[in-house]
PDB file of C-alpha atoms and ligand atoms in Angstrom:
ATOM      1  CA  UNK E   1      10.090  -9.257 -15.738  1.00 79.00           C
ATOM      2  CA  UNK E   2       7.875  -8.022 -18.605  1.00 73.00           C
ATOM      3  CA  UNK E   3       8.346  -4.340 -19.385  1.00 79.00           C
ATOM      4  CA  UNK E   4       5.699  -3.630 -22.077  1.00 96.00           C
ATOM      5  CA  UNK E   5       4.715   0.014 -21.930  1.00 98.00           C
ATOM      6  CA  UNK E   6       1.429   0.976 -20.297  1.00 98.00           C
ATOM      7  CA  UNK E   7      -0.666   2.825 -22.909  1.00 98.00           C
ATOM      8  CA  UNK E   8      -4.036   1.558 -21.610  1.00 98.00           C
ATOM      9  CA  UNK E   9      -5.535   5.015 -21.071  1.00 98.00           C
ATOM     10  CA  UNK E  10      -3.716   6.769 -23.927  1.00 98.00           C
ATOM     11  CA  UNK E  11      -6.729   6.756 -26.237  1.00 97.00           C
ATOM     12  CA  UNK E  12      -9.907   8.659 -25.366  1.00 98.00           C
ATOM     13  CA  UNK E  13     -12.760   6.445 -24.155  1.00 97.00           C
ATOM     14  CA  UNK E  14     -16.409   7.499 -24.178  1.00 96.00           C
ATOM     15  CA  UNK E  15     -17.103   5.512 -21.030  1.00 96.00           C
ATOM     16  CA  UNK E  16     -14.442   4.647 -18.510  1.00 97.00           C
ATOM     17  CA  UNK E  17     -15.041   1.280 -16.912  1.00 97.00           C
ATOM     18  CA  UNK E  18     -13.914   0.430 -13.397  1.00 98.00           C
ATOM     19  CA  UNK E  19     -10.244  -0.526 -13.086  1.00 98.00           C
ATOM     20  CA  UNK E  20      -9.635  -4.286 -13.149  1.00 98.00           C
ATOM     21  CA  UNK E  21      -6.511  -6.394 -12.880  1.00 98.00           C
ATOM     22  CA  UNK E  22      -7.334  -8.125 -16.156  1.00 98.00           C
ATOM     23  CA  UNK E  23      -5.174  -9.464 -18.979  1.00 97.00           C
ATOM     24  CA  UNK E  24      -4.555  -5.993 -20.404  1.00 97.00           C
ATOM     25  CA  UNK E  25      -3.355  -4.581 -17.073  1.00 98.00           C
ATOM     26  CA  UNK E  26      -1.328  -7.681 -16.199  1.00 98.00           C
ATOM     27  CA  UNK E  27       0.535  -7.364 -19.522  1.00 97.00           C
ATOM     28  CA  UNK E  28       1.825  -3.875 -18.683  1.00 98.00           C
ATOM     29  CA  UNK E  29       1.675  -3.944 -14.893  1.00 98.00           C
ATOM     30  CA  UNK E  30       5.403  -3.811 -14.220  1.00 98.00           C
ATOM     31  CA  UNK E  31       5.670  -0.584 -16.229  1.00 98.00           C
ATOM     32  CA  UNK E  32       2.375   0.796 -14.864  1.00 98.00           C
ATOM     33  CA  UNK E  33       3.214   0.445 -11.187  1.00 98.00           C
ATOM     34  CA  UNK E  34       6.786   1.739 -11.535  1.00 98.00           C
ATOM     35  CA  UNK E  35       5.570   4.860 -13.386  1.00 98.00           C
ATOM     36  CA  UNK E  36       2.592   5.357 -11.029  1.00 98.00           C
ATOM     37  CA  UNK E  37       3.834   4.632  -7.515  1.00 98.00           C
ATOM     38  CA  UNK E  38       6.770   6.761  -6.313  1.00 98.00           C
ATOM     39  CA  UNK E  39       9.263   4.611  -4.435  1.00 98.00           C
ATOM     40  CA  UNK E  40       7.882   1.299  -5.679  1.00 98.00           C
ATOM     41  CA  UNK E  41      11.330  -0.031  -6.656  1.00 98.00           C
ATOM     42  CA  UNK E  42      12.816   0.913  -3.318  1.00 98.00           C
ATOM     43  CA  UNK E  43       9.922  -0.657  -1.433  1.00 99.00           C
ATOM     44  CA  UNK E  44      10.315  -3.912  -3.366  1.00 98.00           C
ATOM     45  CA  UNK E  45      14.064  -4.030  -2.659  1.00 98.00           C
ATOM     46  CA  UNK E  46      13.592  -3.223   1.020  1.00 98.00           C
ATOM     47  CA  UNK E  47      11.024  -6.030   1.443  1.00 98.00           C
ATOM     48  CA  UNK E  48      13.986  -8.346   0.941  1.00 98.00           C
ATOM     49  CA  UNK E  49      15.863  -6.609   3.742  1.00 98.00           C
ATOM     50  CA  UNK E  50      12.845  -6.910   6.046  1.00 98.00           C
ATOM     51  CA  UNK E  51      12.650 -10.604   5.188  1.00 98.00           C
ATOM     52  CA  UNK E  52      16.317 -11.059   6.030  1.00 98.00           C
ATOM     53  CA  UNK E  53      15.721  -9.537   9.475  1.00 98.00           C
ATOM     54  CA  UNK E  54      12.326 -11.006  10.364  1.00 98.00           C
ATOM     55  CA  UNK E  55      11.793 -14.318   8.607  1.00 98.00           C
ATOM     56  CA  UNK E  56      12.393 -17.132  11.072  1.00 98.00           C
ATOM     57  CA  UNK E  57      13.253 -20.743  10.251  1.00 98.00           C
ATOM     58  CA  UNK E  58      10.408 -23.181   9.489  1.00 98.00           C
ATOM     59  CA  UNK E  59       7.871 -20.374   9.047  1.00 98.00           C
ATOM     60  CA  UNK E  60       5.546 -19.113   6.315  1.00 98.00           C
ATOM     61  CA  UNK E  61       5.664 -15.819   4.439  1.00 98.00           C
ATOM     62  CA  UNK E  62       2.490 -14.471   2.803  1.00 99.00           C
ATOM     63  CA  UNK E  63       2.479 -12.118  -0.211  1.00 99.00           C
ATOM     64  CA  UNK E  64      -1.185 -11.054  -0.432  1.00 99.00           C
ATOM     65  CA  UNK E  65      -2.098  -9.538  -3.796  1.00 99.00           C
ATOM     66  CA  UNK E  66       1.184 -10.709  -5.322  1.00 99.00           C
ATOM     67  CA  UNK E  67       0.494  -9.506  -8.902  1.00 98.00           C
ATOM     68  CA  UNK E  68       3.566 -10.435 -10.976  1.00 98.00           C
ATOM     69  CA  UNK E  69       5.553 -11.655  -7.968  1.00 98.00           C
ATOM     70  CA  UNK E  70       7.936  -8.725  -7.458  1.00 98.00           C
ATOM     71  CA  UNK E  71       7.697  -8.819  -3.656  1.00 98.00           C
ATOM     72  CA  UNK E  72       7.944 -12.616  -3.515  1.00 98.00           C
ATOM     73  CA  UNK E  73      11.048 -12.569  -5.726  1.00 98.00           C
ATOM     74  CA  UNK E  74      12.716  -9.920  -3.570  1.00 98.00           C
ATOM     75  CA  UNK E  75      11.929 -11.813  -0.357  1.00 98.00           C
ATOM     76  CA  UNK E  76      12.978 -15.180  -1.772  1.00 98.00           C
ATOM     77  CA  UNK E  77      16.430 -13.840  -2.634  1.00 97.00           C
ATOM     78  CA  UNK E  78      17.064 -13.143   1.067  1.00 97.00           C
ATOM     79  CA  UNK E  79      15.860 -16.246   2.922  1.00 97.00           C
ATOM     80  CA  UNK E  80      17.937 -19.217   1.805  1.00 93.00           C
ATOM     81  CA  UNK E  81      18.607 -21.993   4.344  1.00 92.00           C
ATOM     82  CA  UNK E  82      15.598 -21.190   6.536  1.00 97.00           C
ATOM     83  CA  UNK E  83      13.265 -23.998   5.438  1.00 97.00           C
ATOM     84  CA  UNK E  84      10.447 -21.539   4.755  1.00 98.00           C
ATOM     85  CA  UNK E  85       7.515 -21.474   2.381  1.00 98.00           C
ATOM     86  CA  UNK E  86       6.083 -18.426   0.601  1.00 98.00           C
ATOM     87  CA  UNK E  87       2.343 -18.347  -0.048  1.00 98.00           C
ATOM     88  CA  UNK E  88       1.649 -15.834  -2.842  1.00 99.00           C
ATOM     89  CA  UNK E  89      -2.010 -15.058  -3.498  1.00 99.00           C
ATOM     90  CA  UNK E  90      -3.864 -13.088  -6.153  1.00 99.00           C
ATOM     91  CA  UNK E  91      -7.400 -13.359  -7.509  1.00 98.00           C
ATOM     92  CA  UNK E  92      -6.418 -12.296 -11.037  1.00 98.00           C
ATOM     93  CA  UNK E  93      -5.876 -15.337 -13.249  1.00 98.00           C
ATOM     94  CA  UNK E  94      -3.780 -13.206 -15.656  1.00 98.00           C
ATOM     95  CA  UNK E  95      -1.484 -11.981 -12.872  1.00 98.00           C
ATOM     96  CA  UNK E  96      -1.036 -15.505 -11.485  1.00 98.00           C
ATOM     97  CA  UNK E  97      -0.088 -16.947 -14.883  1.00 98.00           C
ATOM     98  CA  UNK E  98       2.568 -14.286 -15.414  1.00 98.00           C
ATOM     99  CA  UNK E  99       3.723 -14.563 -11.830  1.00 98.00           C
ATOM    100  CA  UNK E 100       4.302 -18.292 -12.319  1.00 98.00           C
ATOM    101  CA  UNK E 101       6.521 -17.563 -15.342  1.00 97.00           C
ATOM    102  CA  UNK E 102       8.450 -14.870 -13.470  1.00 97.00           C
ATOM    103  CA  UNK E 103       9.104 -17.152 -10.499  1.00 97.00           C
ATOM    104  CA  UNK E 104      10.252 -20.016 -12.682  1.00 96.00           C
ATOM    105  CA  UNK E 105      12.927 -17.806 -14.263  1.00 95.00           C
ATOM    106  CA  UNK E 106      14.934 -17.933 -11.011  1.00 94.00           C
ATOM    107  CA  UNK E 107      16.255 -20.933  -9.123  1.00 91.00           C
ATOM    108  CA  UNK E 108      15.558 -21.061  -5.412  1.00 95.00           C
ATOM    109  CA  UNK E 109      15.341 -23.596  -2.638  1.00 95.00           C
ATOM    110  CA  UNK E 110      12.347 -21.800  -1.090  1.00 97.00           C
ATOM    111  CA  UNK E 111       9.050 -23.197  -2.427  1.00 97.00           C
ATOM    112  CA  UNK E 112       6.259 -20.809  -3.426  1.00 98.00           C
ATOM    113  CA  UNK E 113       2.610 -21.874  -3.219  1.00 98.00           C
ATOM    114  CA  UNK E 114       0.984 -19.726  -5.877  1.00 98.00           C
ATOM    115  CA  UNK E 115      -2.717 -19.425  -5.107  1.00 98.00           C
ATOM    116  CA  UNK E 116      -5.324 -17.950  -7.454  1.00 98.00           C
ATOM    117  CA  UNK E 117      -7.905 -16.910  -4.909  1.00 98.00           C
ATOM    118  CA  UNK E 118      -9.304 -14.204  -2.693  1.00 98.00           C
ATOM    119  CA  UNK E 119      -6.991 -13.033   0.083  1.00 98.00           C
ATOM    120  CA  UNK E 120     -10.046 -12.824   2.370  1.00 98.00           C
ATOM    121  CA  UNK E 121     -10.379 -16.630   2.166  1.00 98.00           C
ATOM    122  CA  UNK E 122      -6.754 -17.482   2.948  1.00 98.00           C
ATOM    123  CA  UNK E 123      -5.902 -18.925   6.339  1.00 98.00           C
ATOM    124  CA  UNK E 124      -2.763 -17.307   7.681  1.00 98.00           C
ATOM    125  CA  UNK E 125      -0.725 -19.634   9.874  1.00 98.00           C
ATOM    126  CA  UNK E 126       2.778 -19.907  11.299  1.00 98.00           C
ATOM    127  CA  UNK E 127       3.707 -16.621   9.594  1.00 98.00           C
ATOM    128  CA  UNK E 128       6.835 -14.631  10.359  1.00 98.00           C
ATOM    129  CA  UNK E 129       6.148 -12.074   7.609  1.00 99.00           C
ATOM    130  CA  UNK E 130       3.021 -10.904   5.778  1.00 99.00           C
ATOM    131  CA  UNK E 131       3.122  -8.419   2.892  1.00 99.00           C
ATOM    132  CA  UNK E 132       0.225  -6.340   1.615  1.00 99.00           C
ATOM    133  CA  UNK E 133       1.996  -4.218  -0.996  1.00 99.00           C
ATOM    134  CA  UNK E 134      -0.649  -1.835  -2.391  1.00 98.00           C
ATOM    135  CA  UNK E 135      -3.389  -4.452  -2.102  1.00 98.00           C
ATOM    136  CA  UNK E 136      -5.560  -3.573   0.902  1.00 98.00           C
ATOM    137  CA  UNK E 137      -6.688  -0.322  -0.730  1.00 98.00           C
ATOM    138  CA  UNK E 138      -8.631  -2.442  -3.234  1.00 98.00           C
ATOM    139  CA  UNK E 139     -10.670  -4.255  -0.558  1.00 98.00           C
ATOM    140  CA  UNK E 140     -14.037  -2.898   0.537  1.00 97.00           C
ATOM    141  CA  UNK E 141     -13.335  -0.814   3.662  1.00 95.00           C
ATOM    142  CA  UNK E 142     -15.566  -3.100   5.760  1.00 94.00           C
ATOM    143  CA  UNK E 143     -13.324  -6.098   4.947  1.00 98.00           C
ATOM    144  CA  UNK E 144     -10.036  -4.489   5.963  1.00 98.00           C
ATOM    145  CA  UNK E 145     -10.391  -5.037   9.690  1.00 98.00           C
ATOM    146  CA  UNK E 146     -11.372  -8.698   9.256  1.00 98.00           C
ATOM    147  CA  UNK E 147      -8.342  -9.294   7.039  1.00 98.00           C
ATOM    148  CA  UNK E 148      -5.963  -7.646   9.519  1.00 98.00           C
ATOM    149  CA  UNK E 149      -7.473  -9.654  12.352  1.00 98.00           C
ATOM    150  CA  UNK E 150      -6.785 -12.907  10.505  1.00 98.00           C
ATOM    151  CA  UNK E 151      -3.232 -11.740   9.704  1.00 98.00           C
ATOM    152  CA  UNK E 152      -2.606 -10.839  13.334  1.00 98.00           C
ATOM    153  CA  UNK E 153      -3.848 -14.245  14.524  1.00 98.00           C
ATOM    154  CA  UNK E 154      -1.676 -16.082  11.992  1.00 98.00           C
ATOM    155  CA  UNK E 155       1.521 -14.155  12.760  1.00 98.00           C
ATOM    156  CA  UNK E 156       4.017 -15.618  15.208  1.00 98.00           C
ATOM    157  CA  UNK E 157       5.019 -13.373  18.122  1.00 98.00           C
ATOM    158  CA  UNK E 158       7.601 -10.924  16.767  1.00 97.00           C
ATOM    159  CA  UNK E 159       6.285 -11.447  13.234  1.00 98.00           C
ATOM    160  CA  UNK E 160       5.998  -8.481  10.870  1.00 98.00           C
ATOM    161  CA  UNK E 161       3.331  -7.079   8.579  1.00 99.00           C
ATOM    162  CA  UNK E 162       4.497  -4.712   5.831  1.00 99.00           C
ATOM    163  CA  UNK E 163       1.547  -2.682   4.557  1.00 99.00           C
ATOM    164  CA  UNK E 164       2.023  -0.306   1.625  1.00 99.00           C
ATOM    165  CA  UNK E 165      -0.835   1.954   0.589  1.00 99.00           C
ATOM    166  CA  UNK E 166      -1.830   5.127  -1.175  1.00 98.00           C
ATOM    167  CA  UNK E 167      -2.898   7.583   1.550  1.00 98.00           C
ATOM    168  CA  UNK E 168      -5.536  10.240   1.994  1.00 98.00           C
ATOM    169  CA  UNK E 169      -4.974  13.253   4.259  1.00 98.00           C
ATOM    170  CA  UNK E 170      -7.591  15.027   6.338  1.00 98.00           C
ATOM    171  CA  UNK E 171      -5.819  18.376   6.021  1.00 98.00           C
ATOM    172  CA  UNK E 172      -7.059  19.648   2.657  1.00 98.00           C
ATOM    173  CA  UNK E 173      -3.930  21.700   1.919  1.00 98.00           C
ATOM    174  CA  UNK E 174      -1.701  18.683   2.508  1.00 98.00           C
ATOM    175  CA  UNK E 175      -4.046  16.454   0.491  1.00 98.00           C
ATOM    176  CA  UNK E 176      -3.948  18.739  -2.530  1.00 98.00           C
ATOM    177  CA  UNK E 177      -0.186  19.353  -2.256  1.00 98.00           C
ATOM    178  CA  UNK E 178       0.684  15.645  -2.133  1.00 98.00           C
ATOM    179  CA  UNK E 179      -1.819  14.705  -4.839  1.00 98.00           C
ATOM    180  CA  UNK E 180      -0.344  17.431  -7.087  1.00 98.00           C
ATOM    181  CA  UNK E 181       3.189  16.183  -6.461  1.00 98.00           C
ATOM    182  CA  UNK E 182       2.060  12.659  -7.340  1.00 98.00           C
ATOM    183  CA  UNK E 183       0.479  13.915 -10.576  1.00 98.00           C
ATOM    184  CA  UNK E 184       3.748  15.688 -11.428  1.00 98.00           C
ATOM    185  CA  UNK E 185       5.547  12.382 -10.814  1.00 99.00           C
ATOM    186  CA  UNK E 186       3.224  10.685 -13.316  1.00 98.00           C
ATOM    187  CA  UNK E 187       3.731  13.487 -15.870  1.00 98.00           C
ATOM    188  CA  UNK E 188       7.497  13.238 -15.444  1.00 98.00           C
ATOM    189  CA  UNK E 189       7.152   9.508 -16.171  1.00 98.00           C
ATOM    190  CA  UNK E 190       5.505  10.228 -19.510  1.00 98.00           C
ATOM    191  CA  UNK E 191       1.790   9.936 -18.717  1.00 98.00           C
ATOM    192  CA  UNK E 192      -0.395  12.483 -20.572  1.00 98.00           C
ATOM    193  CA  UNK E 193      -3.200  14.505 -18.961  1.00 98.00           C
ATOM    194  CA  UNK E 194      -5.686  12.223 -20.753  1.00 98.00           C
ATOM    195  CA  UNK E 195      -4.073   9.067 -19.380  1.00 98.00           C
ATOM    196  CA  UNK E 196      -3.925  10.534 -15.890  1.00 98.00           C
ATOM    197  CA  UNK E 197      -7.534  11.680 -15.833  1.00 98.00           C
ATOM    198  CA  UNK E 198      -8.987   8.508 -17.397  1.00 98.00           C
ATOM    199  CA  UNK E 199      -7.063   6.301 -14.972  1.00 98.00           C
ATOM    200  CA  UNK E 200      -8.243   8.448 -12.063  1.00 98.00           C
ATOM    201  CA  UNK E 201     -11.874   7.941 -13.162  1.00 98.00           C
ATOM    202  CA  UNK E 202     -11.387   4.201 -13.525  1.00 98.00           C
ATOM    203  CA  UNK E 203      -9.917   3.920 -10.010  1.00 98.00           C
ATOM    204  CA  UNK E 204     -12.498   6.161  -8.363  1.00 97.00           C
ATOM    205  CA  UNK E 205     -14.944   3.454  -7.270  1.00 96.00           C
ATOM    206  CA  UNK E 206     -12.383   0.691  -6.926  1.00 97.00           C
ATOM    207  CA  UNK E 207      -9.530   2.043  -4.821  1.00 97.00           C
ATOM    208  CA  UNK E 208     -10.410   3.667  -1.495  1.00 95.00           C
ATOM    209  CA  UNK E 209      -7.352   4.956   0.370  1.00 98.00           C
ATOM    210  CA  UNK E 210      -7.426   5.460   4.143  1.00 98.00           C
ATOM    211  CA  UNK E 211      -5.594   8.053   6.198  1.00 98.00           C
ATOM    212  CA  UNK E 212      -2.468   7.132   8.128  1.00 98.00           C
ATOM    213  CA  UNK E 213      -4.452   7.612  11.336  1.00 98.00           C
ATOM    214  CA  UNK E 214      -7.060   5.067  10.202  1.00 98.00           C
ATOM    215  CA  UNK E 215      -4.323   2.547   9.425  1.00 98.00           C
ATOM    216  CA  UNK E 216      -2.605   3.036  12.761  1.00 98.00           C
ATOM    217  CA  UNK E 217      -5.845   2.817  14.762  1.00 98.00           C
ATOM    218  CA  UNK E 218      -6.953  -0.342  12.932  1.00 98.00           C
ATOM    219  CA  UNK E 219      -3.593  -2.068  13.427  1.00 98.00           C
ATOM    220  CA  UNK E 220      -3.360  -1.134  17.103  1.00 98.00           C
ATOM    221  CA  UNK E 221      -6.933  -2.392  17.612  1.00 98.00           C
ATOM    222  CA  UNK E 222      -5.865  -5.834  16.367  1.00 97.00           C
ATOM    223  CA  UNK E 223      -3.128  -5.875  18.993  1.00 98.00           C
ATOM    224  CA  UNK E 224      -0.017  -4.958  17.008  1.00 98.00           C
ATOM    225  CA  UNK E 225       2.500  -3.699  19.549  1.00 95.00           C
ATOM    226  CA  UNK E 226       4.730  -1.642  17.258  1.00 98.00           C
ATOM    227  CA  UNK E 227       3.772   0.531  14.300  1.00 98.00           C
ATOM    228  CA  UNK E 228       5.524   3.048  12.096  1.00 98.00           C
ATOM    229  CA  UNK E 229       5.831   4.378   8.598  1.00 98.00           C
ATOM    230  CA  UNK E 230       9.222   3.300   7.266  1.00 98.00           C
ATOM    231  CA  UNK E 231       8.832   4.916   3.820  1.00 99.00           C
ATOM    232  CA  UNK E 232       6.758   7.721   2.380  1.00 98.00           C
ATOM    233  CA  UNK E 233       6.889   9.623  -0.884  1.00 98.00           C
ATOM    234  CA  UNK E 234       4.031  12.058  -1.483  1.00 99.00           C
ATOM    235  CA  UNK E 235       0.737  10.220  -0.878  1.00 98.00           C
ATOM    236  CA  UNK E 236       2.224   6.729  -0.934  1.00 99.00           C
ATOM    237  CA  UNK E 237       3.530   5.076   2.197  1.00 99.00           C
ATOM    238  CA  UNK E 238       4.774   1.773   3.469  1.00 99.00           C
ATOM    239  CA  UNK E 239       4.131   0.863   7.094  1.00 99.00           C
ATOM    240  CA  UNK E 240       5.424  -1.819   9.411  1.00 98.00           C
ATOM    241  CA  UNK E 241       3.489  -3.416  12.252  1.00 98.00           C
ATOM    242  CA  UNK E 242       5.128  -5.928  14.562  1.00 98.00           C
ATOM    243  CA  UNK E 243       3.226  -8.430  16.737  1.00 98.00           C
TER     244      UNK E 243
HETATM  245  C1  SAM D   1      -1.529  -2.919  -6.865  1.00 94.67           C
HETATM  246  S1  SAM D   1      -1.514  -4.603  -7.114  1.00 94.67           S
HETATM  247  C2  SAM D   1      -0.299  -5.231  -5.953  1.00 94.67           C
HETATM  248  C3  SAM D   1       1.121  -5.066  -6.384  1.00 94.67           C
HETATM  249  C4  SAM D   1       2.038  -6.155  -5.880  1.00 94.67           C
HETATM  250  N1  SAM D   1       1.806  -6.477  -4.488  1.00 94.67           N
HETATM  251  C5  SAM D   1       3.468  -5.726  -6.082  1.00 94.67           C
HETATM  252  O1  SAM D   1       4.148  -5.469  -5.076  1.00 94.67           O
HETATM  253  O2  SAM D   1       3.919  -5.655  -7.230  1.00 94.67           O
HETATM  254  C6  SAM D   1      -2.951  -5.240  -6.320  1.00 94.67           C
HETATM  255  C7  SAM D   1      -3.134  -6.728  -6.582  1.00 94.67           C
HETATM  256  O3  SAM D   1      -4.079  -7.212  -5.640  1.00 94.67           O
HETATM  257  C8  SAM D   1      -4.930  -8.140  -6.293  1.00 94.67           C
HETATM  258  N2  SAM D   1      -6.169  -8.182  -5.515  1.00 94.67           N
HETATM  259  C9  SAM D   1      -7.058  -7.182  -5.297  1.00 94.67           C
HETATM  260  N3  SAM D   1      -8.052  -7.601  -4.493  1.00 94.67           N
HETATM  261  C10 SAM D   1      -7.791  -8.900  -4.203  1.00 94.67           C
HETATM  262  C11 SAM D   1      -8.444  -9.895  -3.428  1.00 94.67           C
HETATM  263  N4  SAM D   1      -9.568  -9.632  -2.778  1.00 94.67           N
HETATM  264  N5  SAM D   1      -7.900 -11.125  -3.353  1.00 94.67           N
HETATM  265  C12 SAM D   1      -6.745 -11.409  -4.014  1.00 94.67           C
HETATM  266  N6  SAM D   1      -6.073 -10.518  -4.754  1.00 94.67           N
HETATM  267  C13 SAM D   1      -6.589  -9.269  -4.849  1.00 94.67           C
HETATM  268  C14 SAM D   1      -5.074  -7.618  -7.701  1.00 94.67           C
HETATM  269  O4  SAM D   1      -5.448  -8.623  -8.619  1.00 94.67           O
HETATM  270  C15 SAM D   1      -3.689  -7.040  -7.972  1.00 94.67           C
HETATM  271  O5  SAM D   1      -2.864  -7.975  -8.625  1.00 94.67           O
HETATM  272  O1  PRE D   2      -3.100   6.262  -7.820  1.00 94.67           O
HETATM  273  C1  PRE D   2      -2.694   6.022  -8.923  1.00 94.67           C
HETATM  274  O2  PRE D   2      -2.666   6.830  -9.810  1.00 94.67           O
HETATM  275  C2  PRE D   2      -2.207   4.695  -9.204  1.00 94.67           C
HETATM  276  O3  PRE D   2      -2.022   4.413 -10.335  1.00 94.67           O
HETATM  277  C3  PRE D   2      -1.925   3.838  -8.071  1.00 94.67           C
HETATM  278  C4  PRE D   2      -1.969   2.359  -8.316  1.00 94.67           C
HETATM  279  C5  PRE D   2      -1.748   1.677  -6.941  1.00 94.67           C
HETATM  280  O4  PRE D   2      -1.505   2.339  -5.963  1.00 94.67           O
HETATM  281  O5  PRE D   2      -1.850   0.443  -6.907  1.00 94.67           O
HETATM  282  C6  PRE D   2      -3.238   1.930  -8.849  1.00 94.67           C
HETATM  283  C7  PRE D   2      -3.403   0.941  -9.719  1.00 94.67           C
HETATM  284  C8  PRE D   2      -2.251   0.213 -10.266  1.00 94.67           C
HETATM  285  O6  PRE D   2      -2.173  -0.957  -9.525  1.00 94.67           O
HETATM  286  C9  PRE D   2      -0.990   0.926 -10.077  1.00 94.67           C
HETATM  287  C10 PRE D   2      -0.873   1.931  -9.191  1.00 94.67           C
END
């Protein structure tokens, strides 16, 4: 997968525009997300292990907000001989193009339907696994419940949703501690103060994290029987919900 270095916010801009998953971001996204999200690599690898345990024969797997296809690739490596299909969706043309190239670099018997479209318009059906890996935080808060309701309806009994998100914390001391630790993580990965602060401004109106309590309440309201965080590092977590 492409590893061009993310220097998007390295120069000083007079006006910071809202963050978009455009051509520029898609070109450096693999580097950007690995240097920005603590635990990203482990989460991607573990999605394959979840798939191995939960994907049933003749079912569908959905990767919603697939970006360059990292989650799809990890899952696909673990589900041979199950006659499944992966539906990978993203509304960024640039991401989808690169994703197509990344997928074609590996041979697999599991077909992938690569859809350039809005995840809010996708019908989920016959699903044994749905992945939202750092995608839901970019939806307007009012649309999150509707999306989860459609995922819940489309999951087979016993099916799994893996939901990874940046988190907010109501306790202000915890919020500032975990945000500081995340900023240190970014510094340790070579981002300058300028890059960090310009990216924060660009994400401000675009990415709206929820608290863990909001996630749990919303998932339980849809009917998910089982819920837990399976991974957390600082203010980033990955949750599982089982129907
Ligand atoms: C942080 S990235 C996801 C990373 C990816 N899941 C991974 O594991 O590498 C968020 C992705 O969601 C996509 N996205 C955001 N809102 C979307 C929407 N409403 N419909 C489809 N894709 C969306 C963006 O284009 C972007 O590629
Ligand atoms: O919070 C940040 O600083 C981030 O950069 C996080 C985050 C994410 O969680 O998706 C935001 C945008 C990019 O997709 C990569 C990482």
